[in-house]
mmCIF file of C-alpha atoms and ligand atoms in Angstrom:
data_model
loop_
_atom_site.group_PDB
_atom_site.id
_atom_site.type_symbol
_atom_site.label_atom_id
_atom_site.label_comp_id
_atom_site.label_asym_id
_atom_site.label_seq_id
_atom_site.Cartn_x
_atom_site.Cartn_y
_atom_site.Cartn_z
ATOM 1 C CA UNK A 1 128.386 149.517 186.108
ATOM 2 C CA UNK A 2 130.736 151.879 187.628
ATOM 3 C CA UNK A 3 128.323 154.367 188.763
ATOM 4 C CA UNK A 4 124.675 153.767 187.804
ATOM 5 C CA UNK A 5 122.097 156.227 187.885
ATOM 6 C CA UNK A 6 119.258 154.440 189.546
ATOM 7 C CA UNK A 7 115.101 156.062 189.920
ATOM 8 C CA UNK A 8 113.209 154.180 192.663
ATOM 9 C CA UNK A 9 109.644 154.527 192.307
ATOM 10 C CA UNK A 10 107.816 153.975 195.442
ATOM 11 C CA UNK A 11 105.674 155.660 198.627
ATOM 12 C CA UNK A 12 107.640 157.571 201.341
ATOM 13 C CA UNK A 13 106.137 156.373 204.641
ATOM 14 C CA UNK A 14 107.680 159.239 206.916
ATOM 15 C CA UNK A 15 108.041 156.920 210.140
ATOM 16 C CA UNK A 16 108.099 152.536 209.756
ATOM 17 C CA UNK A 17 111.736 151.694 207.948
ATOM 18 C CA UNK A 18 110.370 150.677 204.738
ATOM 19 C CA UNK A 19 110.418 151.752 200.870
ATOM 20 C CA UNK A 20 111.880 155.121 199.999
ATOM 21 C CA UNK A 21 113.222 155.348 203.300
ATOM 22 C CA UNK A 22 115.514 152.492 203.089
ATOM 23 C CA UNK A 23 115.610 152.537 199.799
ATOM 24 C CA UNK A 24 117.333 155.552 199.284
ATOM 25 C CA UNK A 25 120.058 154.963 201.881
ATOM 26 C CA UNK A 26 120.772 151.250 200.732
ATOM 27 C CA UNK A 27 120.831 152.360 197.393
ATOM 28 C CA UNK A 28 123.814 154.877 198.309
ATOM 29 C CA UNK A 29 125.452 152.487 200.370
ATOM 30 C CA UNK A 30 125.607 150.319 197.242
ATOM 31 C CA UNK A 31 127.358 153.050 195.242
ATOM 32 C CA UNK A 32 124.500 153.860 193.005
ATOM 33 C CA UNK A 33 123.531 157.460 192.308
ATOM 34 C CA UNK A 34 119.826 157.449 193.449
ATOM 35 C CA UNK A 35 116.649 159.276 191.950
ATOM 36 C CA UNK A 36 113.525 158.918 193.603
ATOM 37 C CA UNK A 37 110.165 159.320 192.628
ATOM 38 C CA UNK A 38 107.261 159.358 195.455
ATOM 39 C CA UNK A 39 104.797 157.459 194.687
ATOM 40 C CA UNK A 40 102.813 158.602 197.827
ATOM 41 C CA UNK A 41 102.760 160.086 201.321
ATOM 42 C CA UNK A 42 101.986 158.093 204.548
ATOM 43 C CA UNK A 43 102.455 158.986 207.948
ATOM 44 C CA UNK A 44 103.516 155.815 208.551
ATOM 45 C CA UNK A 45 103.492 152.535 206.827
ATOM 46 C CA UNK A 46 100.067 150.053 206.667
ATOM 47 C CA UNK A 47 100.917 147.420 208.641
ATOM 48 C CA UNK A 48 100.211 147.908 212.443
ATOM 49 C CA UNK A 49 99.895 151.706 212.675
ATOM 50 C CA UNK A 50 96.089 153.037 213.097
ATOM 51 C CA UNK A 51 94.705 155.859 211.646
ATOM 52 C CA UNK A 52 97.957 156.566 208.726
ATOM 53 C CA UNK A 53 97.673 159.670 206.710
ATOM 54 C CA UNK A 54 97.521 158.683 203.293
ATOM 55 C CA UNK A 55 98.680 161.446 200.337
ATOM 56 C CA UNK A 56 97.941 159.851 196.340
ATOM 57 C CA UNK A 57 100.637 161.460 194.526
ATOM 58 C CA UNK A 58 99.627 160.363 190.891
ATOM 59 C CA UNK A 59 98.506 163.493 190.344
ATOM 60 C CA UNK A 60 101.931 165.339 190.346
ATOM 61 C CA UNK A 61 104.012 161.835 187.790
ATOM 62 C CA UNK A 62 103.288 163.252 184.366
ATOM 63 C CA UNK A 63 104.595 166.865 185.465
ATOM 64 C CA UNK A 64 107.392 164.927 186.779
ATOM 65 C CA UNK A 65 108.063 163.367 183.990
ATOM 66 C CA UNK A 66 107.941 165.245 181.147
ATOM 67 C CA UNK A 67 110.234 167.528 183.055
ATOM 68 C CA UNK A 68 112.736 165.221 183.592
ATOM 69 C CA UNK A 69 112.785 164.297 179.488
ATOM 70 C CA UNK A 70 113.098 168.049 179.033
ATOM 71 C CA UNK A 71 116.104 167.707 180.748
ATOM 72 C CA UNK A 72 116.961 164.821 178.799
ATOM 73 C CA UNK A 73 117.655 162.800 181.613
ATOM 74 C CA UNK A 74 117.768 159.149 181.929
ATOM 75 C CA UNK A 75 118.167 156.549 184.477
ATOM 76 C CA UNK A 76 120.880 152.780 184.274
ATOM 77 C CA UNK A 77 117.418 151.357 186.195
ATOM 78 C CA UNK A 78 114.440 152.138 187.090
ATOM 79 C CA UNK A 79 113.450 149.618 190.112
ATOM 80 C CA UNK A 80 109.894 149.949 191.817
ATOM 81 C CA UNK A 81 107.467 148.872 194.792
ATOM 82 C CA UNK A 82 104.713 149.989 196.629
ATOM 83 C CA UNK A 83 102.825 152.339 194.170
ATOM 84 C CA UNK A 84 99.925 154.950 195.362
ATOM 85 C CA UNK A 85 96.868 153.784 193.198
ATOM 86 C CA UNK A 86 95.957 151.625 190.125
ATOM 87 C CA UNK A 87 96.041 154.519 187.878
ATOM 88 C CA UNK A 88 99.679 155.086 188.852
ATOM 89 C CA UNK A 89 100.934 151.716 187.480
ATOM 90 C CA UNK A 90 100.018 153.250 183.881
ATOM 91 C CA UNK A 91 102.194 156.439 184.628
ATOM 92 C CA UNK A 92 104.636 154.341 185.134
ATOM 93 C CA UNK A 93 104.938 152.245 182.201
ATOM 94 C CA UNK A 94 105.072 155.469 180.658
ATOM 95 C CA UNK A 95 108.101 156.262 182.815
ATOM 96 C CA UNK A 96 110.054 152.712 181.418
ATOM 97 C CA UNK A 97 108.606 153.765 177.883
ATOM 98 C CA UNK A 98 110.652 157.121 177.817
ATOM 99 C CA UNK A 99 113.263 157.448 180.549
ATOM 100 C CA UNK A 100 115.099 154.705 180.591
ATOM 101 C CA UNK A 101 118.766 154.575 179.229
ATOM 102 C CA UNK A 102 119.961 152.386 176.066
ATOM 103 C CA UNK A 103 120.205 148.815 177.985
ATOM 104 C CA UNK A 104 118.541 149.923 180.953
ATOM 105 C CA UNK A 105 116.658 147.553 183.282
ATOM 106 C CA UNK A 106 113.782 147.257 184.942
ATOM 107 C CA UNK A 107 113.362 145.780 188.550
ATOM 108 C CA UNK A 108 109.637 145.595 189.708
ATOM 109 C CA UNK A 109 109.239 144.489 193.496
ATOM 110 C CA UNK A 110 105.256 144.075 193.506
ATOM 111 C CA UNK A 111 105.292 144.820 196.900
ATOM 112 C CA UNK A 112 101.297 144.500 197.428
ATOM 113 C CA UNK A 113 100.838 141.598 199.784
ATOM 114 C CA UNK A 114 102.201 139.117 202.317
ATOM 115 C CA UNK A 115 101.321 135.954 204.584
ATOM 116 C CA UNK A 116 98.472 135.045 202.050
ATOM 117 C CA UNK A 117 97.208 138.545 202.370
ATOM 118 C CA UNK A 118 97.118 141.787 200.171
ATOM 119 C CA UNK A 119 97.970 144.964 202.095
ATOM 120 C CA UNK A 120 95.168 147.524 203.298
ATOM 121 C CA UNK A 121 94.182 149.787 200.419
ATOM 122 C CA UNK A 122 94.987 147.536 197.279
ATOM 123 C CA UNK A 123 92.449 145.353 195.252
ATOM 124 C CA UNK A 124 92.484 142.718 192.241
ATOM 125 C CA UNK A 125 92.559 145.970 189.829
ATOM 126 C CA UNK A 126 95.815 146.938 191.634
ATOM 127 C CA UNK A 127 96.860 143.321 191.179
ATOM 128 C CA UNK A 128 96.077 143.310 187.409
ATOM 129 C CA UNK A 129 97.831 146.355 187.031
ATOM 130 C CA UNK A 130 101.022 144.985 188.562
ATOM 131 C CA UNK A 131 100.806 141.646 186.166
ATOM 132 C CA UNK A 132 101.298 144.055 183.129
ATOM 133 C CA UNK A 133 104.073 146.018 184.962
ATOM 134 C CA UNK A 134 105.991 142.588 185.885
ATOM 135 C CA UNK A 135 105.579 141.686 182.591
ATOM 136 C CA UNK A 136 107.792 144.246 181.111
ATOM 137 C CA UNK A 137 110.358 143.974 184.028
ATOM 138 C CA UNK A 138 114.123 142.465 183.737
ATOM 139 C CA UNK A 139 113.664 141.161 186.847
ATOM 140 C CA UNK A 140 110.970 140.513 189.308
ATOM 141 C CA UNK A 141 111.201 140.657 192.855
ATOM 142 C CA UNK A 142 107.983 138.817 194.486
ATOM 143 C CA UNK A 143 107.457 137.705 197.331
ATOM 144 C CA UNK A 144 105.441 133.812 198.092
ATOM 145 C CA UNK A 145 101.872 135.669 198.292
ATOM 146 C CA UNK A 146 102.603 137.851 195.472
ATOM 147 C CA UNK A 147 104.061 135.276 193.170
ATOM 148 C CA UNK A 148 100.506 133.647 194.208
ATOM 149 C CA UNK A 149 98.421 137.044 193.192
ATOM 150 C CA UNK A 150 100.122 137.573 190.084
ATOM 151 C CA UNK A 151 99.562 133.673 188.575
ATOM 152 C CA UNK A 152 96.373 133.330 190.005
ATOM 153 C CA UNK A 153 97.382 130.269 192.403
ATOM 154 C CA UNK A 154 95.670 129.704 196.017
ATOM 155 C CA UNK A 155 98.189 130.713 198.171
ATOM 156 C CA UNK A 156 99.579 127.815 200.305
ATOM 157 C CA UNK A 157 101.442 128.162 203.412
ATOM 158 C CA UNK A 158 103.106 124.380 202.951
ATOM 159 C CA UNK A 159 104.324 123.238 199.767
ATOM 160 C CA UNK A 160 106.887 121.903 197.499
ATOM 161 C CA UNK A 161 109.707 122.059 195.119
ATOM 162 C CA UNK A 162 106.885 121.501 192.694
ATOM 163 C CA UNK A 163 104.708 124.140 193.542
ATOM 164 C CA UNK A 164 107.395 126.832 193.367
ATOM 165 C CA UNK A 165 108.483 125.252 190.198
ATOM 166 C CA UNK A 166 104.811 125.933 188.785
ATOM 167 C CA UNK A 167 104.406 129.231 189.954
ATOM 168 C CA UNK A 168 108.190 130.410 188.489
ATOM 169 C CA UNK A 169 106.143 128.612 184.984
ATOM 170 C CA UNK A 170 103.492 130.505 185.072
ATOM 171 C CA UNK A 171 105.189 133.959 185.965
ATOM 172 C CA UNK A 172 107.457 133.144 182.589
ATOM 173 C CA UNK A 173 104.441 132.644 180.665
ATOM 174 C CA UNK A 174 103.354 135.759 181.380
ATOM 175 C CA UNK A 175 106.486 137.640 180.278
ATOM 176 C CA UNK A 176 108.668 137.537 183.890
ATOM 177 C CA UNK A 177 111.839 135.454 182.824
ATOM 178 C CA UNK A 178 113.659 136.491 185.380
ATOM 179 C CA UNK A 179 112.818 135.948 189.131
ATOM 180 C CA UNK A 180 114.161 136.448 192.443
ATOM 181 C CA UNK A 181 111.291 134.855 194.929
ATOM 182 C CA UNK A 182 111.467 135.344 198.633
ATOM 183 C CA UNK A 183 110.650 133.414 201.475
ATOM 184 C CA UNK A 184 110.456 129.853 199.876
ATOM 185 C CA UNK A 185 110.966 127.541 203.026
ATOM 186 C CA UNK A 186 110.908 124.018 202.734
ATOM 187 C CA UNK A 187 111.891 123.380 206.403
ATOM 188 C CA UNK A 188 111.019 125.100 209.451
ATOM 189 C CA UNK A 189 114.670 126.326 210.101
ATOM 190 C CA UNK A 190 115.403 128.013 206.887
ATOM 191 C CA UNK A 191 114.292 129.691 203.953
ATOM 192 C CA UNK A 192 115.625 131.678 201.236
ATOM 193 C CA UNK A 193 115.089 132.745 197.447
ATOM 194 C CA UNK A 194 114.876 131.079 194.496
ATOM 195 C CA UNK A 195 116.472 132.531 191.115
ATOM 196 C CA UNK A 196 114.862 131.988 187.993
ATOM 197 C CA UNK A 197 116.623 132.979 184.639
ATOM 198 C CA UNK A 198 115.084 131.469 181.488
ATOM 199 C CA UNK A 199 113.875 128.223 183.356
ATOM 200 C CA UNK A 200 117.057 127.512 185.135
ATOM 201 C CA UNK A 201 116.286 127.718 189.176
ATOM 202 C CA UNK A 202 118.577 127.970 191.715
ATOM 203 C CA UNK A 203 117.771 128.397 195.505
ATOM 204 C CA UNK A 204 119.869 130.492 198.342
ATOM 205 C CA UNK A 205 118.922 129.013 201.697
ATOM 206 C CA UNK A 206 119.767 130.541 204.720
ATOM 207 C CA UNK A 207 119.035 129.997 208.559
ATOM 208 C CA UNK A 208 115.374 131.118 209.547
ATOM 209 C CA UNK A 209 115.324 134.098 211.944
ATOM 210 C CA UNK A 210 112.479 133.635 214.579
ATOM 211 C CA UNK A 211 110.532 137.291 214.370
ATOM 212 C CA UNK A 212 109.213 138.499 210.977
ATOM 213 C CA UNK A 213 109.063 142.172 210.505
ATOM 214 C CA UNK A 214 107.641 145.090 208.386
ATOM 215 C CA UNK A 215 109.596 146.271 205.471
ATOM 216 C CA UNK A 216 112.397 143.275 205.228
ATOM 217 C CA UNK A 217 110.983 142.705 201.448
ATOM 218 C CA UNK A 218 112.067 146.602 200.632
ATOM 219 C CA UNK A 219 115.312 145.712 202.264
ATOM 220 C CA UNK A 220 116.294 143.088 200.458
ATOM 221 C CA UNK A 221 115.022 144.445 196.995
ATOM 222 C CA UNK A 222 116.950 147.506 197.185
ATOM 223 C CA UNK A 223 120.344 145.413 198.801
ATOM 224 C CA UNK A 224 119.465 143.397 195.446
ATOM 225 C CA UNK A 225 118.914 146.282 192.788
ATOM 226 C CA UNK A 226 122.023 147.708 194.360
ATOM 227 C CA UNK A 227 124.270 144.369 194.190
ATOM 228 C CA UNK A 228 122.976 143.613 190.553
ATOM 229 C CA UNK A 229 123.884 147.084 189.214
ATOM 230 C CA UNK A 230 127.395 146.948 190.441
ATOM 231 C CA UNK A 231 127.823 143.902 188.464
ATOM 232 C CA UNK A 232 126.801 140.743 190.507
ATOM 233 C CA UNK A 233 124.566 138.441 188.883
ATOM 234 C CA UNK A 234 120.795 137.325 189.863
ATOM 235 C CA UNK A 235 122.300 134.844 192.153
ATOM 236 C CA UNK A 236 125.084 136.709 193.828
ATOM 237 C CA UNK A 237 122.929 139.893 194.206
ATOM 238 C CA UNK A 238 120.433 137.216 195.823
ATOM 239 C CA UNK A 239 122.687 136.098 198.327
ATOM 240 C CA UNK A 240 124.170 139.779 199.063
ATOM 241 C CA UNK A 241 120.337 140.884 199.607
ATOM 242 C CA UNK A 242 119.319 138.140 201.449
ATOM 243 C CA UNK A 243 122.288 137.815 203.862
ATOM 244 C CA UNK A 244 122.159 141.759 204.638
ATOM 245 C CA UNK A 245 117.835 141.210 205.537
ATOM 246 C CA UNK A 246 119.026 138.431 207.927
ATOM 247 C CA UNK A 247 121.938 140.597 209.479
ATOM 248 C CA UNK A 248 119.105 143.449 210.105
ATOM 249 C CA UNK A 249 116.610 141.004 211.583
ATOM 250 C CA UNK A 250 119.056 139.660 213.621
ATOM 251 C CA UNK A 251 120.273 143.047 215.110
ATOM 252 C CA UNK A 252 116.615 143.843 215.511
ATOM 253 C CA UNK A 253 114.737 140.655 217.033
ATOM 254 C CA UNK A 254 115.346 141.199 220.460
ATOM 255 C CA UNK A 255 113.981 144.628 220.912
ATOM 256 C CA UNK A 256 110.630 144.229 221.398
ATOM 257 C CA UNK A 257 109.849 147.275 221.446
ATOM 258 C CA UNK A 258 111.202 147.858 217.504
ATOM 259 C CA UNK A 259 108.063 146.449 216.368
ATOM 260 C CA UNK A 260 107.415 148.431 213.243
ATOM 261 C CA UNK A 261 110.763 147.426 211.325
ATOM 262 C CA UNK A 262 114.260 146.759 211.155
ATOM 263 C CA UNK A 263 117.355 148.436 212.145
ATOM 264 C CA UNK A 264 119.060 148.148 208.967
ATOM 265 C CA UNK A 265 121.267 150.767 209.404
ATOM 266 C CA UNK A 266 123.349 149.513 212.058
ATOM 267 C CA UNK A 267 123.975 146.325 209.403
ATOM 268 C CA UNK A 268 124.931 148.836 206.108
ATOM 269 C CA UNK A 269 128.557 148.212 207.278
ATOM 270 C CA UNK A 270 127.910 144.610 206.550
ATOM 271 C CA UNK A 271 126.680 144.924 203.204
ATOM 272 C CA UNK A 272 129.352 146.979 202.024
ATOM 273 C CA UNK A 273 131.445 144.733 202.641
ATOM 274 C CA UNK A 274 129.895 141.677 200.915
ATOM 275 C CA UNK A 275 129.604 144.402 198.033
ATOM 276 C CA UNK A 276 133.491 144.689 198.199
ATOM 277 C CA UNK A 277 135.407 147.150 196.214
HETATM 278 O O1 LIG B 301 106.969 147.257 202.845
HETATM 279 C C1 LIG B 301 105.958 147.377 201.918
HETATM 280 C C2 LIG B 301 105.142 148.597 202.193
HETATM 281 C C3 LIG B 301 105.531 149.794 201.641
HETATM 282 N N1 LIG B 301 104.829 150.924 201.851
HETATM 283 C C4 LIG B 301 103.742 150.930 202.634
HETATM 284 C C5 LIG B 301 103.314 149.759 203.240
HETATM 285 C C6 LIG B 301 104.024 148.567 202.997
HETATM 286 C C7 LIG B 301 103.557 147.328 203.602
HETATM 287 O O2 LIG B 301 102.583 147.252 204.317
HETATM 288 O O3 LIG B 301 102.252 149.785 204.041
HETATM 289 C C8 LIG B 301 102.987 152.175 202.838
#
């Protein structure tokens, strides 16, 4: 599409590179006009900072929205991540109910968990809540542990082409057909995503960067929204996504003292060109 109209649905932590913050400007780097809709305040994001301020804006969505369908406005795709509070995920199955335009899509990043673990603040009621939300998305965009979460399956940190193959099963069975999963490494040097559409896998491997950092899966799901509405396919926007969260690790990894996330601005050049015209 030449020009999509795009509402991103996700928290706004004011200092850590991650969701709306990156979201926003890969989303305009991609070409896509780009709503956004907060689902809460934090000083910072969860993972490493102390003592985060923490603002639940699920309050202020049905205002919002009924607002915006006064208006009579609609969005190409709605894509979503980190949401403020159980409740929320409701208010925003209301939000693909009513504002979406004819053939619109749906791109839900589950963004709850990571290395086996679920982030501070969320519980199995949040993860419940996201199985329901997945379920009506075009696309899903989990990562290992959340793919895990979702289906119910012990999270592993070794396994096999027929584990992954299990998991995609069961995420089809309950209603996600199509799936872009992060971080599936089979050897110690690389790793990469695996695209599922309608049972047919395929998997982009690239090298393995040595440092893992904060807010890399918001990267690479808004690189991959952004690809996919310009036209690429699950695979292509895959690769795009994926080789633009490598380039910002890799301009990143040896400043220690850029702990807290990646400098994925310096790489936006990068993905606009692997975008092309
Ligand atoms: O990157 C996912 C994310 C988004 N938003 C907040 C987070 C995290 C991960 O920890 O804490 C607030």
């Amino acid at each position: 599409m030449a020009y999509p109209r795009i509402l991103t649905i996700q928290d706004i932590s004011c200092v850590g590179q991650c969701s709306l913050t990156v979201a926003l400007p890969i989303l305009s780097a991609c070409g896509a006009e780009t709503c956004v809709l907060p689902s809460a305040v934090l000083s910072t994001h969860t993972g490493g900072f102390r003592g985060f301020t923490f603002r639940d804006l699920t309050g202020d969505i049905p205002a919002i929205r009924a607002h915006w369908e006064k208006e009579r406005i609609t969005f190409d795709a709605i894509y979503t991540g980190y949401l403020g509070s159980t409740r929320q995920i409701g208010y925003v199955a209301d939000i693909f109910d009513t504002m979406l335009a004819e053939n619109g899509r749906i791109a839900v990043d589950p963004a709850m968990a990571d290395n086996g673990r679920l982030y501070v603040g969320f519980d199995d009621d949040y993860v419940a809540g996201m199985r329901t939300l997945c379920a009506r998305a075009d696309v899903i965009l989990p990562n290992l542990t959340e793919a895990c979460l979702l289906t119910d399956t012990p999270y592993r940190e070794t396994y096999d082409e027929a584990f992954v193959s299990a998991l995609l099963e069961k995420l089809a069975a309950q209603g996600a057909e199509r799936v872009a999963l992060t971080g599936v490494s089979y050897t110690p040097d690389e790793t990469g995503v695996v695209i599922c559409e309608k049972g047919a896998t395929r998997y982009y491997r690239h090298r393995r960067l040595p440092r893992i950092f904060h807010g890399t899966g918001d990267i690479y799901s808004s690189a991959f929204v952004g690809a996919w509405m310009r036209g690429n396919d699950l695979y292509d926007a895959a690769r795009i996504a994926a080789d633009y969260t490598a380039a910002c690790i890799a301009c990143t990894q040896d400043d220690a003292a850029h702990w807290y996330g990646v400098k994925f601005e310096t790489a936006l050049p990068k993905l606009i060109r692997a975008l092309g015209d």
